[in-house]
mmCIF file of C-alpha atoms and ligand atoms in Angstrom:
data_model
loop_
_atom_site.group_PDB
_atom_site.id
_atom_site.type_symbol
_atom_site.label_atom_id
_atom_site.label_comp_id
_atom_site.label_asym_id
_atom_site.label_seq_id
_atom_site.Cartn_x
_atom_site.Cartn_y
_atom_site.Cartn_z
ATOM 1 C CA UNK A 1 -25.418 -29.411 10.548
ATOM 2 C CA UNK A 2 -22.264 -28.943 9.382
ATOM 3 C CA UNK A 3 -23.107 -31.386 5.990
ATOM 4 C CA UNK A 4 -25.489 -29.071 4.575
ATOM 5 C CA UNK A 5 -22.825 -26.137 5.081
ATOM 6 C CA UNK A 6 -20.004 -27.731 3.451
ATOM 7 C CA UNK A 7 -22.557 -28.411 0.689
ATOM 8 C CA UNK A 8 -23.187 -24.606 0.710
ATOM 9 C CA UNK A 9 -19.387 -23.891 0.875
ATOM 10 C CA UNK A 10 -18.499 -26.462 -1.862
ATOM 11 C CA UNK A 11 -21.357 -24.358 -4.023
ATOM 12 C CA UNK A 12 -19.408 -20.988 -3.383
ATOM 13 C CA UNK A 13 -16.074 -22.596 -3.934
ATOM 14 C CA UNK A 14 -17.355 -23.767 -7.376
ATOM 15 C CA UNK A 15 -18.930 -20.527 -8.245
ATOM 16 C CA UNK A 16 -15.439 -18.797 -7.723
ATOM 17 C CA UNK A 17 -13.476 -21.194 -9.549
ATOM 18 C CA UNK A 18 -16.308 -20.812 -12.865
ATOM 19 C CA UNK A 19 -15.675 -17.181 -12.638
ATOM 20 C CA UNK A 20 -12.514 -17.687 -12.827
ATOM 21 C CA UNK A 21 -11.831 -15.859 -10.037
ATOM 22 C CA UNK A 22 -9.864 -18.544 -7.974
ATOM 23 C CA UNK A 23 -6.653 -17.435 -6.369
ATOM 24 C CA UNK A 24 -3.539 -19.954 -6.016
ATOM 25 C CA UNK A 25 -0.844 -19.253 -4.162
ATOM 26 C CA UNK A 26 2.985 -19.429 -5.520
ATOM 27 C CA UNK A 27 5.114 -20.867 -3.122
ATOM 28 C CA UNK A 28 8.621 -19.697 -2.638
ATOM 29 C CA UNK A 29 11.474 -21.402 -1.080
ATOM 30 C CA UNK A 30 13.870 -18.720 -1.122
ATOM 31 C CA UNK A 31 14.190 -14.864 0.730
ATOM 32 C CA UNK A 32 11.679 -12.328 -0.978
ATOM 33 C CA UNK A 33 13.822 -10.761 -4.068
ATOM 34 C CA UNK A 34 14.339 -9.794 -7.255
ATOM 35 C CA UNK A 35 14.877 -13.560 -8.398
ATOM 36 C CA UNK A 36 13.787 -16.126 -6.697
ATOM 37 C CA UNK A 37 13.242 -19.794 -6.258
ATOM 38 C CA UNK A 38 10.323 -21.596 -6.509
ATOM 39 C CA UNK A 39 9.156 -25.352 -5.063
ATOM 40 C CA UNK A 40 10.503 -27.377 -7.980
ATOM 41 C CA UNK A 41 13.350 -25.474 -8.100
ATOM 42 C CA UNK A 42 12.960 -23.190 -11.057
ATOM 43 C CA UNK A 43 14.158 -19.683 -10.343
ATOM 44 C CA UNK A 44 12.043 -16.375 -11.835
ATOM 45 C CA UNK A 45 12.428 -13.124 -12.020
ATOM 46 C CA UNK A 46 9.873 -11.330 -9.422
ATOM 47 C CA UNK A 47 7.811 -8.334 -10.864
ATOM 48 C CA UNK A 48 5.126 -9.005 -8.685
ATOM 49 C CA UNK A 49 6.445 -7.947 -4.959
ATOM 50 C CA UNK A 50 5.712 -4.346 -3.083
ATOM 51 C CA UNK A 51 9.405 -4.917 -2.424
ATOM 52 C CA UNK A 52 9.720 -1.161 -4.163
ATOM 53 C CA UNK A 53 13.364 -0.439 -1.928
ATOM 54 C CA UNK A 54 14.200 -4.403 -2.593
ATOM 55 C CA UNK A 55 14.617 -4.099 1.981
ATOM 56 C CA UNK A 56 12.905 -7.027 1.913
ATOM 57 C CA UNK A 57 16.181 -9.383 2.204
ATOM 58 C CA UNK A 58 18.502 -6.281 3.460
ATOM 59 C CA UNK A 59 21.386 -7.801 5.673
ATOM 60 C CA UNK A 60 21.792 -4.352 7.835
ATOM 61 C CA UNK A 61 17.904 -5.090 7.994
ATOM 62 C CA UNK A 62 18.052 -9.041 8.713
ATOM 63 C CA UNK A 63 21.100 -7.752 11.582
ATOM 64 C CA UNK A 64 19.056 -5.042 13.657
ATOM 65 C CA UNK A 65 16.379 -7.846 13.706
ATOM 66 C CA UNK A 66 18.508 -10.595 14.975
ATOM 67 C CA UNK A 67 20.565 -8.180 17.250
ATOM 68 C CA UNK A 68 17.222 -6.836 18.905
ATOM 69 C CA UNK A 69 16.057 -10.808 18.958
ATOM 70 C CA UNK A 70 19.086 -11.739 21.227
ATOM 71 C CA UNK A 71 19.060 -8.275 23.153
ATOM 72 C CA UNK A 72 14.525 -8.194 23.605
ATOM 73 C CA UNK A 73 13.909 -11.479 23.133
ATOM 74 C CA UNK A 74 11.377 -12.771 20.464
ATOM 75 C CA UNK A 75 7.784 -11.474 21.465
ATOM 76 C CA UNK A 76 5.657 -9.017 23.426
ATOM 77 C CA UNK A 77 3.170 -11.059 24.474
ATOM 78 C CA UNK A 78 1.045 -7.683 25.388
ATOM 79 C CA UNK A 79 -0.672 -4.741 24.164
ATOM 80 C CA UNK A 80 1.033 -1.606 23.901
ATOM 81 C CA UNK A 81 -0.893 -0.189 27.017
ATOM 82 C CA UNK A 82 -0.242 -3.081 29.622
ATOM 83 C CA UNK A 83 3.356 -3.767 29.106
ATOM 84 C CA UNK A 84 3.601 -3.998 24.962
ATOM 85 C CA UNK A 85 5.894 -0.869 24.953
ATOM 86 C CA UNK A 86 9.644 -1.047 24.937
ATOM 87 C CA UNK A 87 11.773 2.158 23.861
ATOM 88 C CA UNK A 88 12.442 0.574 20.104
ATOM 89 C CA UNK A 89 8.927 1.260 19.875
ATOM 90 C CA UNK A 90 8.951 4.638 20.793
ATOM 91 C CA UNK A 91 11.630 5.272 18.734
ATOM 92 C CA UNK A 92 10.105 3.630 15.768
ATOM 93 C CA UNK A 93 7.171 5.869 16.302
ATOM 94 C CA UNK A 94 9.242 9.216 16.262
ATOM 95 C CA UNK A 95 11.432 8.241 13.447
ATOM 96 C CA UNK A 96 8.354 7.606 11.050
ATOM 97 C CA UNK A 97 6.718 11.080 12.198
ATOM 98 C CA UNK A 98 10.290 12.363 11.225
ATOM 99 C CA UNK A 99 9.839 10.711 7.661
ATOM 100 C CA UNK A 100 6.874 12.368 6.947
ATOM 101 C CA UNK A 101 7.270 15.443 8.410
ATOM 102 C CA UNK A 102 4.491 14.966 11.504
ATOM 103 C CA UNK A 103 4.027 15.305 14.923
ATOM 104 C CA UNK A 104 3.832 12.028 15.873
ATOM 105 C CA UNK A 105 3.138 8.062 15.397
ATOM 106 C CA UNK A 106 1.236 5.503 16.393
ATOM 107 C CA UNK A 107 2.168 1.784 15.703
ATOM 108 C CA UNK A 108 -0.220 -1.420 14.804
ATOM 109 C CA UNK A 109 0.167 -4.841 13.355
ATOM 110 C CA UNK A 110 -0.951 -3.878 9.913
ATOM 111 C CA UNK A 111 -1.952 -1.001 7.714
ATOM 112 C CA UNK A 112 -5.288 -3.126 7.846
ATOM 113 C CA UNK A 113 -5.680 -2.046 10.902
ATOM 114 C CA UNK A 114 -4.533 1.167 11.124
ATOM 115 C CA UNK A 115 -7.391 2.154 8.697
ATOM 116 C CA UNK A 116 -9.500 -0.404 10.697
ATOM 117 C CA UNK A 117 -9.208 1.931 13.856
ATOM 118 C CA UNK A 118 -8.532 5.703 12.597
ATOM 119 C CA UNK A 119 -12.401 6.662 11.496
ATOM 120 C CA UNK A 120 -14.484 5.452 14.401
ATOM 121 C CA UNK A 121 -12.356 7.242 17.164
ATOM 122 C CA UNK A 122 -12.660 10.327 15.853
ATOM 123 C CA UNK A 123 -15.961 11.170 14.055
ATOM 124 C CA UNK A 124 -19.163 10.511 14.738
ATOM 125 C CA UNK A 125 -22.777 10.615 13.588
ATOM 126 C CA UNK A 126 -22.574 14.305 12.936
ATOM 127 C CA UNK A 127 -19.378 13.934 11.073
ATOM 128 C CA UNK A 128 -18.872 13.767 7.176
ATOM 129 C CA UNK A 129 -16.213 11.109 5.501
ATOM 130 C CA UNK A 130 -15.882 11.990 1.750
ATOM 131 C CA UNK A 131 -13.776 8.941 0.203
ATOM 132 C CA UNK A 132 -12.541 7.979 -2.882
ATOM 133 C CA UNK A 133 -14.404 5.031 -4.592
ATOM 134 C CA UNK A 134 -11.147 3.391 -5.548
ATOM 135 C CA UNK A 135 -9.768 3.565 -1.978
ATOM 136 C CA UNK A 136 -8.201 0.182 -0.567
ATOM 137 C CA UNK A 137 -10.629 -2.338 1.214
ATOM 138 C CA UNK A 138 -9.161 -1.207 4.357
ATOM 139 C CA UNK A 139 -9.952 2.303 4.094
ATOM 140 C CA UNK A 140 -13.766 1.326 2.972
ATOM 141 C CA UNK A 141 -14.004 -1.482 6.231
ATOM 142 C CA UNK A 142 -13.140 1.763 8.161
ATOM 143 C CA UNK A 143 -15.472 4.078 6.967
ATOM 144 C CA UNK A 144 -18.148 1.090 7.455
ATOM 145 C CA UNK A 145 -17.048 1.003 11.156
ATOM 146 C CA UNK A 146 -17.874 4.826 11.970
ATOM 147 C CA UNK A 147 -21.223 6.240 12.169
ATOM 148 C CA UNK A 148 -20.000 9.472 10.460
ATOM 149 C CA UNK A 149 -22.076 10.024 7.167
ATOM 150 C CA UNK A 150 -20.752 8.798 4.143
ATOM 151 C CA UNK A 151 -19.996 10.525 1.010
ATOM 152 C CA UNK A 152 -18.092 9.113 -2.192
ATOM 153 C CA UNK A 153 -16.501 10.639 -5.363
ATOM 154 C CA UNK A 154 -15.327 8.746 -8.721
ATOM 155 C CA UNK A 155 -11.695 8.195 -8.393
ATOM 156 C CA UNK A 156 -9.247 11.789 -8.060
ATOM 157 C CA UNK A 157 -12.552 13.162 -9.547
ATOM 158 C CA UNK A 158 -12.203 16.771 -8.422
ATOM 159 C CA UNK A 159 -15.115 17.841 -9.665
ATOM 160 C CA UNK A 160 -17.133 15.369 -8.342
ATOM 161 C CA UNK A 161 -15.144 15.485 -4.878
ATOM 162 C CA UNK A 162 -16.289 19.228 -4.914
ATOM 163 C CA UNK A 163 -20.059 18.692 -5.270
ATOM 164 C CA UNK A 164 -19.699 15.772 -2.519
ATOM 165 C CA UNK A 165 -17.877 18.959 -0.088
ATOM 166 C CA UNK A 166 -20.535 20.883 -1.103
ATOM 167 C CA UNK A 167 -23.330 18.005 0.585
ATOM 168 C CA UNK A 168 -20.643 17.517 3.175
ATOM 169 C CA UNK A 169 -21.325 21.441 4.200
ATOM 170 C CA UNK A 170 -24.152 19.946 6.603
ATOM 171 C CA UNK A 171 -22.087 17.978 8.897
ATOM 172 C CA UNK A 172 -19.762 19.278 11.720
ATOM 173 C CA UNK A 173 -16.249 18.209 10.650
ATOM 174 C CA UNK A 174 -15.227 16.210 7.707
ATOM 175 C CA UNK A 175 -12.319 14.170 6.980
ATOM 176 C CA UNK A 176 -11.257 13.425 2.841
ATOM 177 C CA UNK A 177 -10.076 10.366 2.662
ATOM 178 C CA UNK A 178 -7.620 8.920 -0.371
ATOM 179 C CA UNK A 179 -4.788 6.315 -1.272
ATOM 180 C CA UNK A 180 -1.699 8.254 -1.999
ATOM 181 C CA UNK A 181 -1.286 5.522 -4.815
ATOM 182 C CA UNK A 182 -3.768 3.642 -6.295
ATOM 183 C CA UNK A 183 -2.814 0.150 -7.027
ATOM 184 C CA UNK A 184 -4.393 -1.013 -9.874
ATOM 185 C CA UNK A 185 -3.220 2.362 -12.225
ATOM 186 C CA UNK A 186 -0.234 3.498 -10.461
ATOM 187 C CA UNK A 187 -1.583 7.228 -10.704
ATOM 188 C CA UNK A 188 -1.140 9.443 -7.513
ATOM 189 C CA UNK A 189 -3.954 10.848 -6.022
ATOM 190 C CA UNK A 190 -3.828 14.886 -6.940
ATOM 191 C CA UNK A 191 -3.004 15.854 -3.708
ATOM 192 C CA UNK A 192 -2.347 19.559 -4.184
ATOM 193 C CA UNK A 193 -6.139 19.886 -5.371
ATOM 194 C CA UNK A 194 -7.627 17.522 -3.221
ATOM 195 C CA UNK A 195 -5.568 19.960 -0.618
ATOM 196 C CA UNK A 196 -7.346 22.921 -1.824
ATOM 197 C CA UNK A 197 -10.544 22.221 -1.670
ATOM 198 C CA UNK A 198 -10.437 21.034 1.873
ATOM 199 C CA UNK A 199 -9.293 24.472 2.228
ATOM 200 C CA UNK A 200 -12.302 25.562 0.504
ATOM 201 C CA UNK A 201 -14.590 23.562 1.985
ATOM 202 C CA UNK A 202 -13.232 23.070 5.259
ATOM 203 C CA UNK A 203 -12.372 19.983 5.310
ATOM 204 C CA UNK A 204 -9.462 17.349 6.716
ATOM 205 C CA UNK A 205 -7.207 14.832 4.593
ATOM 206 C CA UNK A 206 -6.461 11.692 5.605
ATOM 207 C CA UNK A 207 -3.702 9.799 2.623
ATOM 208 C CA UNK A 208 -3.236 6.182 2.879
ATOM 209 C CA UNK A 209 0.608 6.188 1.771
ATOM 210 C CA UNK A 210 1.249 2.005 1.800
ATOM 211 C CA UNK A 211 2.442 2.385 -2.128
ATOM 212 C CA UNK A 212 3.660 6.056 -2.125
ATOM 213 C CA UNK A 213 5.946 5.874 0.812
ATOM 214 C CA UNK A 214 9.088 4.954 0.257
ATOM 215 C CA UNK A 215 8.563 5.658 -3.589
ATOM 216 C CA UNK A 216 6.608 8.705 -4.311
ATOM 217 C CA UNK A 217 8.747 12.081 -4.190
ATOM 218 C CA UNK A 218 12.427 12.901 -4.924
ATOM 219 C CA UNK A 219 13.474 11.516 -1.182
ATOM 220 C CA UNK A 220 10.555 8.956 -0.812
ATOM 221 C CA UNK A 221 8.506 10.851 1.340
ATOM 222 C CA UNK A 222 5.192 10.054 -0.632
ATOM 223 C CA UNK A 223 2.599 12.190 -1.769
ATOM 224 C CA UNK A 224 2.915 15.173 0.641
ATOM 225 C CA UNK A 225 6.976 15.478 -0.797
ATOM 226 C CA UNK A 226 5.934 15.270 -4.158
ATOM 227 C CA UNK A 227 2.867 17.980 -3.607
ATOM 228 C CA UNK A 228 5.236 20.183 -1.443
ATOM 229 C CA UNK A 229 2.787 20.010 1.491
ATOM 230 C CA UNK A 230 4.939 17.944 4.481
ATOM 231 C CA UNK A 231 3.204 18.695 7.450
ATOM 232 C CA UNK A 232 0.031 19.676 6.003
ATOM 233 C CA UNK A 233 -2.317 16.804 5.934
ATOM 234 C CA UNK A 234 -3.902 16.081 9.464
ATOM 235 C CA UNK A 235 -3.316 12.111 8.274
ATOM 236 C CA UNK A 236 -1.266 9.485 6.914
ATOM 237 C CA UNK A 237 -1.289 5.935 7.510
ATOM 238 C CA UNK A 238 0.998 3.577 5.668
ATOM 239 C CA UNK A 239 2.420 -0.132 6.030
ATOM 240 C CA UNK A 240 5.927 -1.719 6.757
ATOM 241 C CA UNK A 241 4.955 -4.345 4.895
ATOM 242 C CA UNK A 242 5.638 -2.711 1.506
ATOM 243 C CA UNK A 243 8.780 -0.373 0.909
ATOM 244 C CA UNK A 244 9.711 -0.130 4.363
ATOM 245 C CA UNK A 245 11.396 -3.870 4.472
ATOM 246 C CA UNK A 246 8.305 -6.002 3.899
ATOM 247 C CA UNK A 247 7.368 -7.927 7.200
ATOM 248 C CA UNK A 248 4.686 -6.807 9.132
ATOM 249 C CA UNK A 249 3.656 -3.528 10.895
ATOM 250 C CA UNK A 250 1.023 -0.479 10.117
ATOM 251 C CA UNK A 251 1.021 3.342 11.126
ATOM 252 C CA UNK A 252 -0.643 6.373 11.557
ATOM 253 C CA UNK A 253 1.207 9.492 11.640
ATOM 254 C CA UNK A 254 -0.457 13.077 11.895
ATOM 255 C CA UNK A 255 -1.409 15.741 14.192
ATOM 256 C CA UNK A 256 -0.400 15.055 17.595
ATOM 257 C CA UNK A 257 -4.092 15.344 19.503
ATOM 258 C CA UNK A 258 -5.462 12.908 16.318
ATOM 259 C CA UNK A 259 -2.402 10.417 17.499
ATOM 260 C CA UNK A 260 -3.056 10.997 21.051
ATOM 261 C CA UNK A 261 -6.817 10.111 21.048
ATOM 262 C CA UNK A 262 -5.689 7.211 18.491
ATOM 263 C CA UNK A 263 -3.576 5.432 21.730
ATOM 264 C CA UNK A 264 -6.924 5.697 23.740
ATOM 265 C CA UNK A 265 -9.945 4.983 21.960
ATOM 266 C CA UNK A 266 -8.478 2.841 18.209
ATOM 267 C CA UNK A 267 -9.823 -0.575 18.846
ATOM 268 C CA UNK A 268 -7.046 -2.656 16.790
ATOM 269 C CA UNK A 269 -4.345 -0.655 18.320
ATOM 270 C CA UNK A 270 -6.206 -1.370 22.355
ATOM 271 C CA UNK A 271 -6.695 -4.519 21.616
ATOM 272 C CA UNK A 272 -4.350 -6.528 19.322
ATOM 273 C CA UNK A 273 -0.888 -7.104 20.305
ATOM 274 C CA UNK A 274 2.643 -4.861 20.011
ATOM 275 C CA UNK A 275 4.639 -5.549 17.198
ATOM 276 C CA UNK A 276 7.759 -7.619 18.398
ATOM 277 C CA UNK A 277 10.849 -6.081 19.339
ATOM 278 C CA UNK A 278 12.767 -7.339 16.093
ATOM 279 C CA UNK A 279 10.049 -5.927 13.436
ATOM 280 C CA UNK A 280 10.498 -2.074 15.709
ATOM 281 C CA UNK A 281 14.562 -2.525 15.845
ATOM 282 C CA UNK A 282 14.656 -3.970 11.748
ATOM 283 C CA UNK A 283 12.345 -0.822 10.897
ATOM 284 C CA UNK A 284 14.460 1.910 13.100
ATOM 285 C CA UNK A 285 17.088 0.704 10.616
ATOM 286 C CA UNK A 286 14.841 0.986 7.505
ATOM 287 C CA UNK A 287 14.579 4.777 8.567
ATOM 288 C CA UNK A 288 18.311 5.524 9.179
ATOM 289 C CA UNK A 289 18.929 3.689 5.629
ATOM 290 C CA UNK A 290 16.689 5.893 4.092
ATOM 291 C CA UNK A 291 17.851 8.942 6.066
ATOM 292 C CA UNK A 292 21.705 8.566 5.511
ATOM 293 C CA UNK A 293 21.356 8.941 1.403
ATOM 294 C CA UNK A 294 19.406 8.803 -1.707
ATOM 295 C CA UNK A 295 20.421 5.501 -3.397
ATOM 296 C CA UNK A 296 17.966 2.779 -3.279
ATOM 297 C CA UNK A 297 15.161 6.078 -3.828
ATOM 298 C CA UNK A 298 17.074 6.805 -6.911
ATOM 299 C CA UNK A 299 17.628 3.812 -8.262
ATOM 300 C CA UNK A 300 14.078 2.830 -7.837
ATOM 301 C CA UNK A 301 12.861 6.208 -9.876
ATOM 302 C CA UNK A 302 15.763 4.795 -12.751
ATOM 303 C CA UNK A 303 14.516 1.803 -12.875
ATOM 304 C CA UNK A 304 10.896 2.725 -12.852
ATOM 305 C CA UNK A 305 12.325 5.768 -15.898
ATOM 306 C CA UNK A 306 13.876 2.606 -17.662
ATOM 307 C CA UNK A 307 11.508 0.283 -17.604
ATOM 308 C CA UNK A 308 8.667 2.844 -18.888
ATOM 309 C CA UNK A 309 10.628 4.259 -21.697
ATOM 310 C CA UNK A 310 11.888 1.013 -22.898
ATOM 311 C CA UNK A 311 8.588 -0.752 -22.712
ATOM 312 C CA UNK A 312 6.721 2.318 -24.595
ATOM 313 C CA UNK A 313 9.456 2.588 -27.445
ATOM 314 C CA UNK A 314 8.742 -1.586 -27.870
ATOM 315 C CA UNK A 315 4.829 -0.586 -28.393
ATOM 316 C CA UNK A 316 3.247 -1.254 -25.336
ATOM 317 C CA UNK A 317 0.309 0.213 -23.834
ATOM 318 C CA UNK A 318 1.054 1.801 -20.417
ATOM 319 C CA UNK A 319 -0.898 3.668 -18.358
ATOM 320 C CA UNK A 320 0.933 6.763 -17.474
ATOM 321 C CA UNK A 321 2.343 6.196 -13.749
ATOM 322 C CA UNK A 322 4.009 8.220 -11.156
ATOM 323 C CA UNK A 323 4.666 5.309 -8.865
ATOM 324 C CA UNK A 324 6.556 1.770 -9.582
ATOM 325 C CA UNK A 325 3.314 -0.020 -10.810
ATOM 326 C CA UNK A 326 3.130 -0.309 -14.222
ATOM 327 C CA UNK A 327 0.135 -1.136 -15.647
ATOM 328 C CA UNK A 328 0.845 -2.554 -19.404
ATOM 329 C CA UNK A 329 -2.861 -2.472 -20.794
ATOM 330 C CA UNK A 330 -4.109 -5.365 -22.698
ATOM 331 C CA UNK A 331 -8.137 -4.738 -22.143
ATOM 332 C CA UNK A 332 -8.752 -8.593 -22.841
ATOM 333 C CA UNK A 333 -9.282 -10.447 -19.587
ATOM 334 C CA UNK A 334 -8.484 -13.989 -21.171
ATOM 335 C CA UNK A 335 -5.453 -12.578 -23.072
ATOM 336 C CA UNK A 336 -4.420 -11.294 -19.637
ATOM 337 C CA UNK A 337 -4.103 -14.799 -17.629
ATOM 338 C CA UNK A 338 -2.533 -16.165 -21.320
ATOM 339 C CA UNK A 339 -0.175 -13.710 -20.893
ATOM 340 C CA UNK A 340 0.844 -13.877 -17.538
ATOM 341 C CA UNK A 341 0.944 -17.737 -17.979
ATOM 342 C CA UNK A 342 3.294 -17.744 -20.980
ATOM 343 C CA UNK A 343 5.676 -14.508 -18.990
ATOM 344 C CA UNK A 344 5.673 -17.090 -16.020
ATOM 345 C CA UNK A 345 7.238 -20.431 -17.928
ATOM 346 C CA UNK A 346 9.818 -17.425 -19.311
ATOM 347 C CA UNK A 347 10.528 -16.814 -15.596
ATOM 348 C CA UNK A 348 8.996 -13.516 -15.166
ATOM 349 C CA UNK A 349 6.636 -13.033 -12.511
ATOM 350 C CA UNK A 350 3.887 -10.576 -13.168
ATOM 351 C CA UNK A 351 -0.263 -10.602 -11.925
ATOM 352 C CA UNK A 352 -3.106 -10.099 -14.998
ATOM 353 C CA UNK A 353 -5.874 -8.549 -13.626
ATOM 354 C CA UNK A 354 -9.220 -7.895 -14.972
ATOM 355 C CA UNK A 355 -12.770 -7.345 -13.997
ATOM 356 C CA UNK A 356 -14.153 -7.333 -11.283
ATOM 357 C CA UNK A 357 -10.623 -6.182 -10.256
ATOM 358 C CA UNK A 358 -10.339 -3.576 -12.698
ATOM 359 C CA UNK A 359 -13.273 -1.877 -14.715
ATOM 360 C CA UNK A 360 -14.801 -4.282 -17.862
ATOM 361 C CA UNK A 361 -12.746 -3.919 -20.993
ATOM 362 C CA UNK A 362 -9.444 -2.797 -19.231
ATOM 363 C CA UNK A 363 -7.537 -6.192 -18.236
ATOM 364 C CA UNK A 364 -3.650 -5.485 -17.795
ATOM 365 C CA UNK A 365 -0.062 -7.441 -16.705
ATOM 366 C CA UNK A 366 0.708 -5.332 -13.384
ATOM 367 C CA UNK A 367 4.688 -5.097 -13.466
ATOM 368 C CA UNK A 368 6.040 -4.024 -9.704
ATOM 369 C CA UNK A 369 9.661 -2.197 -10.484
ATOM 370 C CA UNK A 370 11.816 -2.143 -7.375
ATOM 371 C CA UNK A 371 15.294 -1.039 -6.602
ATOM 372 C CA UNK A 372 16.556 -4.460 -6.250
ATOM 373 C CA UNK A 373 16.133 -5.254 -10.286
ATOM 374 C CA UNK A 374 19.155 -5.112 -12.058
ATOM 375 C CA UNK A 375 19.376 -3.461 -15.761
ATOM 376 C CA UNK A 376 19.927 -7.000 -16.820
ATOM 377 C CA UNK A 377 16.857 -8.185 -15.068
ATOM 378 C CA UNK A 378 14.800 -5.459 -16.348
ATOM 379 C CA UNK A 379 15.965 -6.004 -19.991
ATOM 380 C CA UNK A 380 14.983 -9.745 -19.397
ATOM 381 C CA UNK A 381 11.186 -9.029 -18.499
ATOM 382 C CA UNK A 382 10.875 -6.213 -21.248
ATOM 383 C CA UNK A 383 12.391 -9.468 -24.142
ATOM 384 C CA UNK A 384 9.746 -11.673 -22.506
ATOM 385 C CA UNK A 385 7.091 -9.253 -22.715
ATOM 386 C CA UNK A 386 8.191 -8.892 -26.437
ATOM 387 C CA UNK A 387 8.340 -12.854 -27.094
ATOM 388 C CA UNK A 388 5.187 -13.349 -25.318
ATOM 389 C CA UNK A 389 3.098 -10.504 -27.512
ATOM 390 C CA UNK A 390 5.403 -10.778 -30.835
ATOM 391 C CA UNK A 391 6.409 -6.749 -30.762
HETATM 392 C C1 PLP B 1 -1.524 -2.953 1.162
HETATM 393 C C2 PLP B 1 -2.180 -1.918 1.694
HETATM 394 C C3 PLP B 1 -2.751 -1.691 2.756
HETATM 395 C C4 PLP B 1 -2.727 -2.899 3.692
HETATM 396 O O1 PLP B 1 -1.551 -3.076 4.689
HETATM 397 P P1 PLP B 1 -1.082 -4.053 5.456
HETATM 398 O O2 PLP B 1 0.040 -3.590 6.461
HETATM 399 O O3 PLP B 1 -0.366 -5.300 4.384
HETATM 400 O O4 PLP B 1 -2.204 -4.595 6.197
HETATM 401 C C5 PLP B 1 -3.314 -0.752 3.372
HETATM 402 N N1 PLP B 1 -3.794 0.320 2.403
HETATM 403 C C6 PLP B 1 -3.402 0.551 1.506
HETATM 404 C C7 PLP B 1 -3.431 1.116 0.559
HETATM 405 C C8 PLP B 1 -2.364 -0.695 0.770
HETATM 406 O O5 PLP B 1 -1.882 -0.620 -0.199
#
């Protein structure tokens, strides 16, 4: 049997290579940071991590993780509701709710799980989910697992959302689902208008803050801070794997009864292991650092503003961004791959994206800015872009 299947797989893999979509992994031999060491000993400046606040190698987080490992052991060997809950998990859930101004929080092994387990327990075939077409794969999968009627609206298109909300009046309950920041353009969802439409058409709202938490809003509290809607949104999901330390872990935070029901019925929570104590402890330290002062958030905003203004002054075409994601538009697919490769030769790690990841003729280089980048590193990145593209 496997002989035939093996041939089938080889053909599939060839098709992926032919389409130029084969993903190779870059091997790093140092901690994650603004400067990384590669396998061959060379160094590179890293502009493609989601390490927005530079916490991935933060000494305070590492010390908190080490201390928790010494005091609470390595793993939990249990799901939460059997014997996988330590005080650390409860304290982290409370810290996340405080950060977002919500009522309660439930932890998951990843935000992929949070999104996979948020819709199905709450809504039935009597209800409706109205989802942005550019939502993250985990939201799409979560919606698929739910029996609710599905409606889709074009990215951040409020006229289309209104149309879909009108159609969804046929259902009992309505939930609008959106990413906080869309990862290809770096645009923030228009949560003020979404909220207004939700009020008008009697719907609830779910926002995935994975790319916006720690980044958007003056103190990095995400899109609800940006639009003055703290505590108003029913469901927020997010990850500990990006700005918040970059290890693993996800969460859903929001209205008390929603979180309570998820603890009873959400399958990735009930049937998957509890996060390790060291991750919970480092997570607690993350929120302690972000509550202490606004240093990291300010630095990220300064760095992003600097990068965007300098790149524009140098004549580059950047998508309007309200996050730490900067899309440098090249439009041509082949060019985007060549430029990314040449930038890598210059010691600058960025990612080139083209169809079908982004629309046809919209190829680009995505640059992700971090609080960890120094002014000198940002200047090196800009100089490399100028050199490679002769600007
Ligand atoms: C990264 C990301 C996720 C997945 O987070 P993990 O914790 O790594 O599973 C989910 N949603 C969005 C919008 C993301 O950007």
